[in-house]
Coordinates of C-alpha atoms and ligand atoms in Angstrom, one line a residue:
Chain A
X1 CA 118.1 126.0 177.0
X2 CA 116.5 129.7 176.5
X3 CA 119.2 130.6 175.1
X4 CA 119.3 127.8 173.0
X5 CA 115.1 128.1 171.4
X6 CA 116.2 131.8 171.1
X7 CA 119.7 131.2 168.7
X8 CA 117.0 128.5 167.2
X9 CA 114.3 131.8 166.5
X10 CA 117.1 134.1 165.5
X11 CA 119.3 131.5 163.2
X12 CA 115.8 131.0 161.3
X13 CA 114.4 133.5 160.4
X14 CA 118.0 134.8 158.9
X15 CA 117.3 131.5 157.7
X16 CA 114.3 132.0 155.6
X17 CA 116.3 135.4 154.1
X18 CA 118.8 133.1 153.3
X19 CA 116.1 130.9 152.1
X20 CA 114.7 133.7 149.8
X21 CA 117.9 134.5 148.3
X22 CA 118.6 131.1 147.0
X23 CA 115.7 130.1 145.6
X24 CA 115.8 132.9 143.0
X25 CA 119.7 131.4 143.0
X26 CA 117.7 127.9 141.9
X27 CA 115.3 128.8 139.3
X28 CA 117.6 130.8 137.8
X29 CA 120.0 128.1 137.5
X30 CA 117.5 125.5 136.3
X31 CA 115.8 128.4 133.7
X32 CA 119.3 129.4 132.2
X33 CA 121.6 127.2 133.8
X34 CA 123.9 130.6 135.3
X35 CA 124.8 130.5 138.3
X36 CA 123.9 133.9 139.6
X37 CA 127.7 135.3 141.4
X38 CA 126.1 138.8 141.1
X39 CA 123.1 138.3 143.6
X40 CA 124.7 139.6 146.6
X41 CA 125.3 142.9 144.3
X42 CA 121.3 142.6 142.8
X43 CA 120.2 142.5 146.5
X44 CA 122.6 145.2 147.7
X45 CA 120.6 147.4 144.7
X46 CA 117.4 146.1 145.9
X47 CA 118.1 147.8 149.7
X48 CA 119.5 151.0 148.5
X49 CA 116.8 151.4 146.0
X50 CA 114.7 151.7 148.7
X51 CA 116.7 153.4 151.1
X52 CA 117.5 156.2 148.1
X53 CA 113.6 155.9 147.3
X54 CA 111.8 156.0 150.9
X55 CA 112.4 159.9 151.8
X56 CA 109.8 161.0 148.1
X57 CA 108.1 158.1 148.2
X58 CA 108.0 156.6 151.2
X59 CA 108.7 153.2 153.6
X60 CA 105.3 151.1 151.6
X61 CA 106.2 153.1 148.1
X62 CA 110.2 153.2 148.6
X63 CA 110.0 149.2 149.0
X64 CA 107.8 148.8 146.2
X65 CA 109.8 150.4 144.2
X66 CA 113.6 148.9 145.2
X67 CA 111.5 145.7 144.5
X68 CA 110.8 146.8 141.3
X69 CA 113.5 148.4 139.8
X70 CA 115.5 144.8 141.1
X71 CA 113.5 142.4 140.0
X72 CA 113.9 144.8 136.4
X73 CA 118.1 145.3 136.7
X74 CA 117.9 141.0 136.6
X75 CA 115.5 140.9 133.6
X76 CA 118.1 143.2 131.5
X77 CA 121.1 141.2 133.1
X78 CA 119.0 138.2 131.1
X79 CA 117.6 140.4 128.0
X80 CA 120.5 142.8 127.1
X81 CA 124.1 139.9 128.1
X82 CA 123.5 136.2 129.1
X83 CA 120.7 136.4 126.3
X84 CA 123.7 137.5 123.7
X85 CA 125.4 134.6 125.1
X86 CA 123.3 131.6 124.6
X87 CA 125.1 128.7 124.2
X88 CA 128.3 130.0 125.0
X89 CA 130.1 127.2 128.0
X90 CA 128.4 127.6 131.9
X91 CA 131.4 128.8 133.1
X92 CA 132.1 132.1 130.9
X93 CA 128.1 132.6 132.3
X94 CA 128.8 132.2 135.6
X95 CA 131.7 134.4 134.4
X96 CA 130.0 137.1 133.3
X97 CA 127.8 137.4 136.7
X98 CA 130.6 137.7 138.3
X99 CA 131.9 141.0 136.1
X100 CA 128.2 142.3 137.0
X101 CA 128.6 141.5 140.2
X102 CA 131.9 143.9 140.7
X103 CA 130.8 146.9 138.4
X104 CA 127.6 146.9 140.6
X105 CA 129.7 146.6 144.1
X106 CA 132.6 149.3 143.0
X107 CA 129.8 151.6 141.7
X108 CA 127.3 150.8 145.3
X109 CA 129.9 151.5 147.5
X110 CA 131.2 154.8 145.7
X111 CA 127.3 155.6 146.2
X112 CA 127.0 154.8 149.5
X113 CA 130.4 156.3 150.8
X114 CA 132.0 155.9 154.5
X115 CA 128.0 155.5 156.0
X116 CA 125.7 153.5 157.0
X117 CA 122.6 154.5 155.5
X118 CA 118.9 153.5 157.2
X119 CA 115.7 151.8 156.2
X120 CA 113.1 153.1 158.4
X121 CA 111.2 150.1 158.4
X122 CA 107.9 151.1 160.4
X123 CA 107.9 148.0 162.5
X124 CA 112.2 149.7 163.9
X125 CA 113.8 147.9 165.8
X126 CA 111.0 146.6 168.6
X127 CA 111.7 143.4 169.9
X128 CA 108.9 140.6 170.5
X129 CA 109.1 138.1 173.5
X130 CA 107.7 134.9 173.0
X131 CA 108.1 134.3 177.3
X132 CA 112.1 134.2 177.5
X133 CA 112.7 134.4 173.3
X134 CA 113.4 138.1 172.0
X135 CA 113.1 137.9 168.5
X136 CA 113.5 141.5 166.5
X137 CA 110.2 142.3 165.2
X138 CA 111.9 142.3 161.5
X139 CA 112.9 139.2 161.3
X140 CA 109.5 138.3 163.0
X141 CA 108.1 139.8 160.2
X142 CA 111.0 138.5 158.1
X143 CA 109.8 135.2 159.0
X144 CA 106.1 135.7 157.7
X145 CA 106.3 137.5 154.8
X146 CA 109.3 135.1 153.6
X147 CA 107.1 132.2 154.7
X148 CA 104.1 133.7 152.4
X149 CA 106.3 134.2 149.6
X150 CA 108.3 130.8 149.7
X151 CA 104.2 129.6 149.8
X152 CA 103.2 131.3 146.7
X153 CA 106.1 130.9 144.8
X154 CA 105.9 126.6 145.4
X155 CA 102.9 127.3 144.3
X156 CA 102.8 128.6 141.4
X157 CA 105.5 126.4 140.9
X158 CA 103.5 123.5 141.5
X159 CA 100.2 124.9 139.3
X160 CA 100.8 127.7 137.0
X161 CA 101.9 128.1 133.1
X162 CA 104.9 129.5 134.8
X163 CA 106.0 126.5 137.0
X164 CA 105.0 123.7 134.5
X165 CA 106.7 125.4 131.5
X166 CA 110.3 126.4 133.8
X167 CA 109.3 122.5 135.1
X168 CA 109.5 121.2 131.1
X169 CA 112.1 124.0 130.5
X170 CA 114.4 122.6 133.0
X171 CA 114.4 119.5 132.3
X172 CA 114.0 119.2 128.5
X173 CA 114.7 123.0 126.6
X174 CA 114.9 121.3 123.4
X175 CA 110.9 119.2 124.4
X176 CA 110.2 122.7 126.1
X177 CA 110.8 124.6 122.6
X178 CA 109.2 121.9 120.4
X179 CA 106.3 122.7 123.0
X180 CA 106.1 126.3 121.8
X181 CA 107.1 127.1 124.8
X182 CA 109.4 130.6 125.1
X183 CA 112.9 129.5 126.7
X184 CA 113.9 133.1 126.2
X185 CA 110.6 134.5 128.4
X186 CA 111.1 131.6 131.1
X187 CA 114.6 132.8 131.7
X188 CA 113.6 136.4 132.0
X189 CA 111.0 135.8 134.0
X190 CA 113.1 134.0 136.5
X191 CA 115.2 136.5 136.7
X192 CA 112.4 138.4 137.4
X193 CA 111.4 136.9 140.3
X194 CA 115.4 136.7 141.8
X195 CA 115.8 139.9 141.6
X196 CA 112.2 139.8 143.6
X197 CA 113.1 137.5 146.5
X198 CA 116.9 139.2 146.9
X199 CA 115.1 142.4 146.7
X200 CA 112.5 141.4 149.3
X201 CA 115.1 139.4 152.0
X202 CA 117.5 142.9 151.4
X203 CA 114.9 144.6 153.2
X204 CA 114.5 142.3 155.5
X205 CA 118.5 141.8 156.2
X206 CA 119.3 145.4 156.5
X207 CA 116.7 146.3 159.3
X208 CA 117.7 145.3 162.4
X209 CA 119.6 143.1 164.5
X210 CA 121.6 144.0 161.9
X211 CA 123.4 147.8 160.9
X212 CA 121.3 149.1 158.1
X213 CA 123.1 149.6 154.1
X214 CA 127.0 148.5 153.7
X215 CA 128.6 147.4 150.8
X216 CA 129.0 144.2 153.4
X217 CA 125.8 143.5 153.4
X218 CA 126.8 142.0 149.4
X219 CA 129.1 139.3 150.6
X220 CA 126.2 138.7 153.3
X221 CA 123.8 137.2 150.7
X222 CA 126.2 135.6 149.1
X223 CA 126.4 133.1 152.3
X224 CA 122.6 131.6 150.7
X225 CA 124.8 130.4 147.9
X226 CA 126.2 127.6 150.0
X227 CA 122.6 127.7 150.9
X228 CA 121.5 126.5 147.6
X229 CA 124.0 124.4 147.2
X230 CA 124.3 122.0 149.6
X231 CA 120.2 121.8 149.0
X232 CA 121.5 121.2 145.7
X233 CA 121.8 124.4 142.9
X234 CA 118.5 122.9 140.9
X235 CA 116.7 121.4 143.3
X236 CA 113.2 124.8 145.1
X237 CA 112.9 122.1 147.8
X238 CA 116.7 122.0 148.8
X239 CA 116.6 125.6 148.4
X240 CA 114.6 126.4 151.5
X241 CA 116.0 123.3 153.6
X242 CA 119.6 124.4 152.2
X243 CA 118.6 128.3 153.5
X244 CA 117.1 127.5 156.4
X245 CA 119.8 124.6 157.7
X246 CA 122.9 127.7 156.9
X247 CA 121.0 130.3 159.3
X248 CA 120.3 127.6 161.8
X249 CA 124.1 127.4 162.1
X250 CA 125.2 130.2 161.6
X251 CA 123.5 132.0 164.6
X252 CA 124.3 128.8 167.2
X253 CA 127.7 129.6 165.5
X254 CA 127.9 132.6 166.3
X255 CA 125.9 132.5 169.7
X256 CA 127.9 129.8 171.3
X257 CA 131.3 131.1 170.1
X258 CA 133.1 131.3 173.5
X259 CA 132.4 127.7 173.5
X260 CA 133.5 127.3 170.4
X261 CA 136.8 129.6 170.9
X262 CA 139.0 127.2 169.7
X263 CA 137.6 127.8 166.4
X264 CA 138.1 131.4 166.3
X265 CA 136.5 134.3 166.6
X266 CA 133.8 135.1 163.7
X267 CA 133.8 131.4 163.2
X268 CA 129.9 132.3 162.6
X269 CA 130.4 133.5 159.5
X270 CA 132.1 130.8 157.8
X271 CA 129.9 128.2 158.8
X272 CA 128.3 128.8 155.9
X273 CA 130.4 127.7 154.5
X274 CA 131.7 124.6 156.5
X275 CA 128.3 122.8 156.7
X276 CA 127.6 123.1 152.9
X277 CA 131.2 121.4 152.3
X278 CA 130.4 118.7 154.9
X279 CA 126.9 118.1 153.3
X280 CA 129.1 118.4 149.6
X281 CA 130.9 115.3 150.9
X282 CA 128.9 112.9 151.6
X283 CA 126.1 114.3 148.9
X284 CA 128.2 115.9 145.6
X285 CA 124.4 117.0 143.9
X286 CA 123.7 118.4 147.6
X287 CA 121.1 117.4 149.5
X288 CA 117.9 117.4 146.9
X289 CA 120.1 117.5 143.8
X290 CA 119.2 115.9 140.8
X291 CA 122.5 116.6 138.4
X292 CA 126.2 117.5 138.4
X293 CA 127.1 121.3 139.1
X294 CA 128.6 121.5 135.0
X295 CA 125.9 119.6 132.7
X296 CA 126.9 119.3 129.3
Chain B
X1 CA 100.3 122.5 102.8
X2 CA 104.6 121.4 103.3
X3 CA 107.0 122.1 101.0
X4 CA 110.7 122.1 101.1
X5 CA 112.5 123.1 97.7
X6 CA 116.1 122.0 97.9
X7 CA 116.9 122.2 101.0
X8 CA 120.5 122.7 102.2
X9 CA 121.2 123.4 105.7
X10 CA 125.4 122.8 107.8
X11 CA 125.8 122.3 111.5
X12 CA 128.7 124.3 112.8
X13 CA 129.3 126.0 109.2
X14 CA 130.6 122.5 108.7
X15 CA 129.1 119.0 108.7
X16 CA 126.5 119.1 105.5
X17 CA 123.3 117.6 106.8
X18 CA 121.3 118.3 104.0
X19 CA 121.2 118.5 100.5
X20 CA 119.3 120.1 98.5
X21 CA 116.2 118.1 99.7
X22 CA 113.4 118.2 98.2
X23 CA 109.4 117.7 99.7
X24 CA 106.5 117.9 99.6
X25 CA 103.0 117.0 102.5
X26 CA 99.6 117.5 100.5
X27 CA 96.2 118.6 102.5
X28 CA 95.5 116.1 105.6
X29 CA 98.2 113.6 104.1
X30 CA 100.3 111.1 105.8
X31 CA 104.0 111.8 104.6
X32 CA 106.9 109.1 105.7
X33 CA 110.7 110.4 105.0
X34 CA 113.0 106.7 104.6
X35 CA 116.4 106.5 105.8
X36 CA 119.1 105.6 107.4
X37 CA 121.2 106.3 110.6
X38 CA 122.7 110.1 109.2
X39 CA 120.5 110.5 106.7
X40 CA 119.4 114.2 107.8
X41 CA 116.1 112.9 108.9
X42 CA 116.0 114.4 111.7
X43 CA 117.1 118.0 110.2
X44 CA 114.5 118.2 108.3
X45 CA 112.1 118.7 110.4
X46 CA 114.6 120.8 112.8
X47 CA 114.2 122.6 109.2
X48 CA 111.4 122.6 109.3
X49 CA 110.0 123.4 113.5
X50 CA 113.2 125.5 113.6
X51 CA 114.9 124.1 116.2
X52 CA 117.7 124.4 114.0
X53 CA 119.7 127.4 115.9
X54 CA 119.8 124.9 119.5
X55 CA 122.0 123.2 117.2
X56 CA 124.2 125.0 116.1
X57 CA 122.9 124.6 112.1
X58 CA 121.5 126.6 109.8
X59 CA 120.2 126.7 106.2
X60 CA 122.2 127.8 103.9
X61 CA 119.3 127.9 100.5
X62 CA 116.1 126.5 99.8
X63 CA 113.0 127.2 101.1
X64 CA 110.8 126.0 103.5
X65 CA 107.2 127.2 102.9
X66 CA 103.3 126.4 104.8
X67 CA 100.6 126.3 103.2
X68 CA 103.0 129.5 101.8
X69 CA 104.0 131.3 104.3
X70 CA 107.6 131.1 104.7
X71 CA 108.9 129.3 107.3
X72 CA 113.1 130.3 107.3
X73 CA 113.3 133.4 110.2
X74 CA 110.8 132.1 112.6
X75 CA 110.9 130.5 115.7
X76 CA 109.9 127.4 117.3
X77 CA 106.7 129.3 119.6
X78 CA 105.5 130.9 116.1
X79 CA 105.6 127.3 113.9
X80 CA 103.8 125.7 116.7
X81 CA 101.1 128.9 116.4
X82 CA 101.2 128.2 112.9
X83 CA 99.7 124.5 113.3
X84 CA 103.2 123.1 112.4
X85 CA 104.1 120.4 116.8
X86 CA 108.0 117.8 116.1
X87 CA 107.9 115.3 118.2
X88 CA 111.2 114.9 118.4
X89 CA 113.4 111.6 118.6
X90 CA 113.9 109.3 121.9
X91 CA 110.7 111.0 123.0
X92 CA 112.4 113.5 125.0
X93 CA 108.9 113.8 127.5
X94 CA 109.3 115.6 130.7
X95 CA 109.9 112.3 132.8
X96 CA 110.1 114.7 135.8
X97 CA 106.7 115.2 135.9
X98 CA 102.7 113.7 135.5
X99 CA 101.3 112.7 132.6
X100 CA 99.0 115.2 133.2
X101 CA 101.7 118.1 133.4
X102 CA 103.4 116.1 130.5
X103 CA 100.0 117.7 128.3
X104 CA 99.8 121.0 130.1
X105 CA 103.6 121.2 129.3
X106 CA 101.9 120.5 124.7
X107 CA 99.7 123.2 124.9
X108 CA 101.2 125.9 127.0
X109 CA 102.2 127.3 122.5
X110 CA 98.6 127.9 122.5
X111 CA 96.3 130.1 124.9
X112 CA 93.1 129.0 123.8
X113 CA 91.2 127.1 126.6
X114 CA 88.8 125.5 124.9
X115 CA 91.1 124.1 121.9
X116 CA 92.9 122.3 125.0
X117 CA 90.2 121.0 126.9
X118 CA 89.7 119.3 123.4
X119 CA 92.8 118.5 122.7
X120 CA 93.6 116.8 125.7
X121 CA 90.4 114.8 125.8
X122 CA 91.0 113.6 122.7
X123 CA 94.4 112.5 123.9
X124 CA 93.3 110.4 126.2
X125 CA 90.8 108.9 123.8
X126 CA 93.2 107.7 122.3
X127 CA 95.2 106.8 124.6
X128 CA 93.4 105.2 127.0
X129 CA 96.4 104.1 129.6
X130 CA 97.6 107.7 129.9
X131 CA 94.5 108.5 131.3
X132 CA 94.3 105.6 133.7
X133 CA 97.4 107.2 135.1
X134 CA 96.8 110.4 134.7
X135 CA 98.7 111.7 138.0
X136 CA 101.7 109.2 137.6
X137 CA 105.1 110.4 136.9
X138 CA 105.9 110.1 133.3
X139 CA 109.5 108.4 134.0
X140 CA 107.8 105.4 135.3
X141 CA 106.3 105.0 132.0
X142 CA 106.8 102.2 129.4
X143 CA 108.6 102.6 126.1
X144 CA 105.8 102.3 124.4
X145 CA 103.8 104.8 126.9
X146 CA 106.4 107.2 127.0
X147 CA 105.5 107.5 123.2
X148 CA 101.7 107.6 123.0
X149 CA 103.0 110.3 125.6
X150 CA 104.5 112.4 123.3
X151 CA 102.6 111.8 121.0
X152 CA 100.0 113.2 122.5
X153 CA 101.9 115.7 124.4
X154 CA 102.4 117.3 120.3
X155 CA 98.7 116.4 119.9
X156 CA 98.0 119.3 122.6
X157 CA 98.5 122.2 120.6
X158 CA 96.2 121.3 118.1
X159 CA 98.5 120.9 114.7
X160 CA 97.6 120.5 111.1
X161 CA 100.6 118.7 111.0
X162 CA 102.7 116.6 113.4
X163 CA 106.3 115.8 112.9
X164 CA 106.9 112.2 114.5
X165 CA 110.6 111.5 114.5
X166 CA 110.7 107.7 114.7
X167 CA 108.4 107.0 116.8
X168 CA 108.9 103.0 116.7
X169 CA 112.8 103.6 117.7
X170 CA 113.5 100.9 120.8
X171 CA 109.5 99.3 120.6
X172 CA 108.6 95.8 120.4
X173 CA 107.0 94.5 117.2
X174 CA 103.1 94.3 118.8
X175 CA 103.8 98.0 120.4
X176 CA 104.7 99.1 116.8
X177 CA 101.5 98.2 115.4
X178 CA 99.7 99.9 117.7
X179 CA 102.0 103.0 116.6
X180 CA 101.0 103.1 113.1
X181 CA 97.1 102.1 114.0
X182 CA 97.6 105.5 115.9
X183 CA 99.0 107.2 113.5
X184 CA 96.4 106.2 110.5
X185 CA 93.5 107.2 113.5
X186 CA 95.0 111.2 114.0
X187 CA 95.0 111.5 110.6
X188 CA 91.7 110.6 109.7
X189 CA 90.3 112.6 112.7
X190 CA 92.3 115.4 110.8
X191 CA 95.7 115.3 111.0
X192 CA 98.3 115.8 108.5
X193 CA 101.5 113.4 109.4
X194 CA 104.7 113.4 108.0
X195 CA 106.3 110.9 109.7
X196 CA 110.6 109.8 110.1
X197 CA 111.4 106.2 110.1
X198 CA 114.0 103.5 109.7
X199 CA 110.8 100.7 110.4
X200 CA 110.0 101.1 106.9
X201 CA 107.2 98.3 106.7
X202 CA 105.2 100.5 109.1
X203 CA 105.6 103.5 107.5
X204 CA 104.9 102.4 103.8
X205 CA 101.8 101.0 105.4
X206 CA 100.0 103.9 106.7
X207 CA 101.5 106.1 105.0
X208 CA 100.1 107.8 101.3
X209 CA 103.5 109.8 99.7
X210 CA 107.3 108.2 100.5
X211 CA 110.3 110.0 100.4
X212 CA 113.8 107.8 100.4
X213 CA 116.2 110.5 101.7
X214 CA 119.9 109.9 101.2
X215 CA 122.8 111.7 102.3
X216 CA 120.9 114.7 102.1
X217 CA 118.8 114.2 99.7
X218 CA 115.8 112.7 98.2
X219 CA 116.6 109.7 96.0
X220 CA 112.9 108.3 95.3
X221 CA 109.8 109.3 95.6
X222 CA 106.1 108.2 95.0
X223 CA 102.9 106.9 96.3
X224 CA 103.9 104.9 99.7
X225 CA 102.6 101.5 97.7
X226 CA 103.9 101.7 94.5
X227 CA 107.7 102.8 96.7
X228 CA 107.3 99.4 98.5
X229 CA 107.5 97.6 95.7
X230 CA 110.2 99.5 94.0
X231 CA 113.7 96.9 94.2
X232 CA 116.2 99.5 95.6
X233 CA 113.4 99.8 98.8
X234 CA 113.1 96.5 98.8
X235 CA 116.2 95.8 99.0
X236 CA 117.3 99.2 101.9
X237 CA 114.6 99.2 103.8
X238 CA 112.0 95.9 103.8
X239 CA 114.9 94.3 104.7
X240 CA 115.4 92.1 101.4
X241 CA 118.9 91.2 101.7
X242 CA 120.3 94.1 103.6
X243 CA 119.7 96.0 107.1
X244 CA 120.6 99.2 109.0
X245 CA 121.6 99.3 112.8
X246 CA 120.7 102.3 115.3
X247 CA 123.3 104.3 116.7
X248 CA 121.1 103.9 120.0
X249 CA 121.6 99.9 119.3
X250 CA 119.5 97.2 117.5
X251 CA 115.9 98.8 116.6
X252 CA 113.1 96.2 116.1
X253 CA 112.4 96.9 112.8
X254 CA 109.2 95.2 112.9
X255 CA 109.8 93.2 109.4
X256 CA 112.7 90.9 111.5
X257 CA 110.6 88.6 111.9
X258 CA 109.6 87.3 108.8
X259 CA 113.0 89.1 107.5
X260 CA 116.3 86.8 109.3
X261 CA 119.6 87.5 108.4
X262 CA 120.5 90.3 106.7
X263 CA 123.5 91.5 105.9
X264 CA 124.4 95.2 107.1
X265 CA 124.0 97.9 104.5
X266 CA 126.3 101.3 104.4
X267 CA 125.8 104.9 103.2
X268 CA 128.6 107.0 103.7
X269 CA 127.1 108.1 107.9
X270 CA 130.2 110.7 108.1
X271 CA 129.2 112.8 104.9
X272 CA 131.3 116.3 106.3
Ligands
ATP1 N1 123.7 118.2 116.3 C1 124.6 118.1 115.2 N2 125.8 119.1 115.1 C2 126.8 118.5 114.3 N3 126.1 117.5 113.7 C3 124.8 117.0 113.3 C4 124.2 117.3 114.1 N4 123.2 117.3 114.4 C5 123.5 116.4 113.2 N5 124.8 116.1 112.5 C6 124.8 115.7 111.4 O1 124.0 116.6 110.7 C7 123.4 114.5 109.7 C8 122.6 114.2 109.6 O2 122.3 113.7 110.5 P1 120.2 113.3 111.1 O3 120.7 113.1 112.7 O4 119.2 114.9 110.8 O5 120.0 111.5 110.9 P2 119.2 111.3 111.1 O6 118.7 110.7 109.6 O7 117.5 111.9 111.6 O8 120.0 109.7 111.4 P3 118.8 108.7 112.9 O9 118.3 108.2 112.5 O10 120.5 108.1 113.4 O11 118.1 109.9 113.2 C9 124.5 113.7 110.3 O12 125.5 113.1 109.0 C10 124.5 114.0 111.5 O13 126.2 114.4 112.1
MG2 MG1 117.0 111.6 113.6

């Protein structure tokens, strides 16, 4: 039982990180119909910037600067590349993001080299004990920060002008344009939000119990992709639920891998995809999705 | 106020939708553009609202000015800012948003909070149905209510000129009459209206001036009352011996009750 609770809690802490990434993903898809395959590298850019900037700026300054840089990178990708390709097939846009991803990952891999870089989180590798259940301070904080960010996000999505503009543009871009809503601005802002959320996720993802910043982190981040898909690629609520589901499933599969040995070692890391496929078989447009992946 | 001169528009470089259209809307006037399917009515409105680009269309030649300012090259948001708002064909309300949110979206083109509050009151006064159900999802509304919401949403940016694209589309005669009244009221409150219609009966009844668009060109124009009396309009648009059928299914023209069987009129729709 203790093991179960512990795996559940750690699964949730991993899940909220996935949720953050998946939310950015969904917001970008809703506003610009672009499936961002570069979210893994975006996250890695965030984590790497924080590592490099924490020496001159200190942890907090480095974290803020790294998060800002990632948001700006998202903005640049949207303004410099995607905005010029408006109207291109959705597939071309997705492939463009794959291209950017490869470029970024290659460069980051070179920069990081064989080392494992560490972010000096002030909370370090401490472990908190809730009764007999343990969780690292890093992951506990991830839950708190993610909860605050996700709540803020949903409030903005529901009540702010930005949220109304975003939802209107997502439903009918032309009608939104006729109201004077600037579609370019809506998608630019979505990319900033996507970048910022990815960087925050990165900040926690490279902390204890995960080893520091390595190129492999980008692949871990990509597990938020099945999270977004199984939630329904155009559903913000789905991103949240999908992230949690994937996080918990992964944590349980890894924790019980001895019992699941017949499925093979390392089953934990494929679980996100297995869960996604299972959900899509039953509900092709995801748990809360309203439309097919490829819209016309 | 709005002046369109020798307007030529093509889609995708090949489909010629407007071929030298001329049109003039005077201050505080209701003007109507009649024409059958594919005549170029919607294209004319898109050229005005700056949304041709979203359809891979472009102005090849001709000019379009609003109070003397050239509209070509302006983006939709700038045009809304200048006081021109288009209510699109087929309503296109945001079905997943509530009535209130739809109206809020309609006001996003302007920053003036006080003006928006006034506009919102105006809309709710004009359409009490909406006021009663402001937090319902718009997708649950009937066709007539959705059209009212679409018009209300368009009024939120306080336009000087409201462009309406076939507001009677798919509505029952009684509701069409109601839309006609609404247009009169909006006009009385000081907003000019450019009304695109296939329902000539309603349109000619509310408009001051009328234009007949035929394969991308204005073939007839003049005071609405005079135009209503001409043979051509009687025959082609008021159903005396002719009718049209919308691609969206049969459109109740409102005049059908008094004008029984009619033959189908064919205009060269695929004009490319
Ligand atoms: N997005 C588009 N791409 C290509 N051609 C188009 C497009 N929209 C309209 N057209 C063509 O331009 C011409 C004029 O179309 P438009 O929609 O302006 O007509 P309309 O008078 O509004 O017709 P309706 O009464 O059916 O709404 C038609 O030949 C039409 O096929
Ligand atoms: Mg039309």
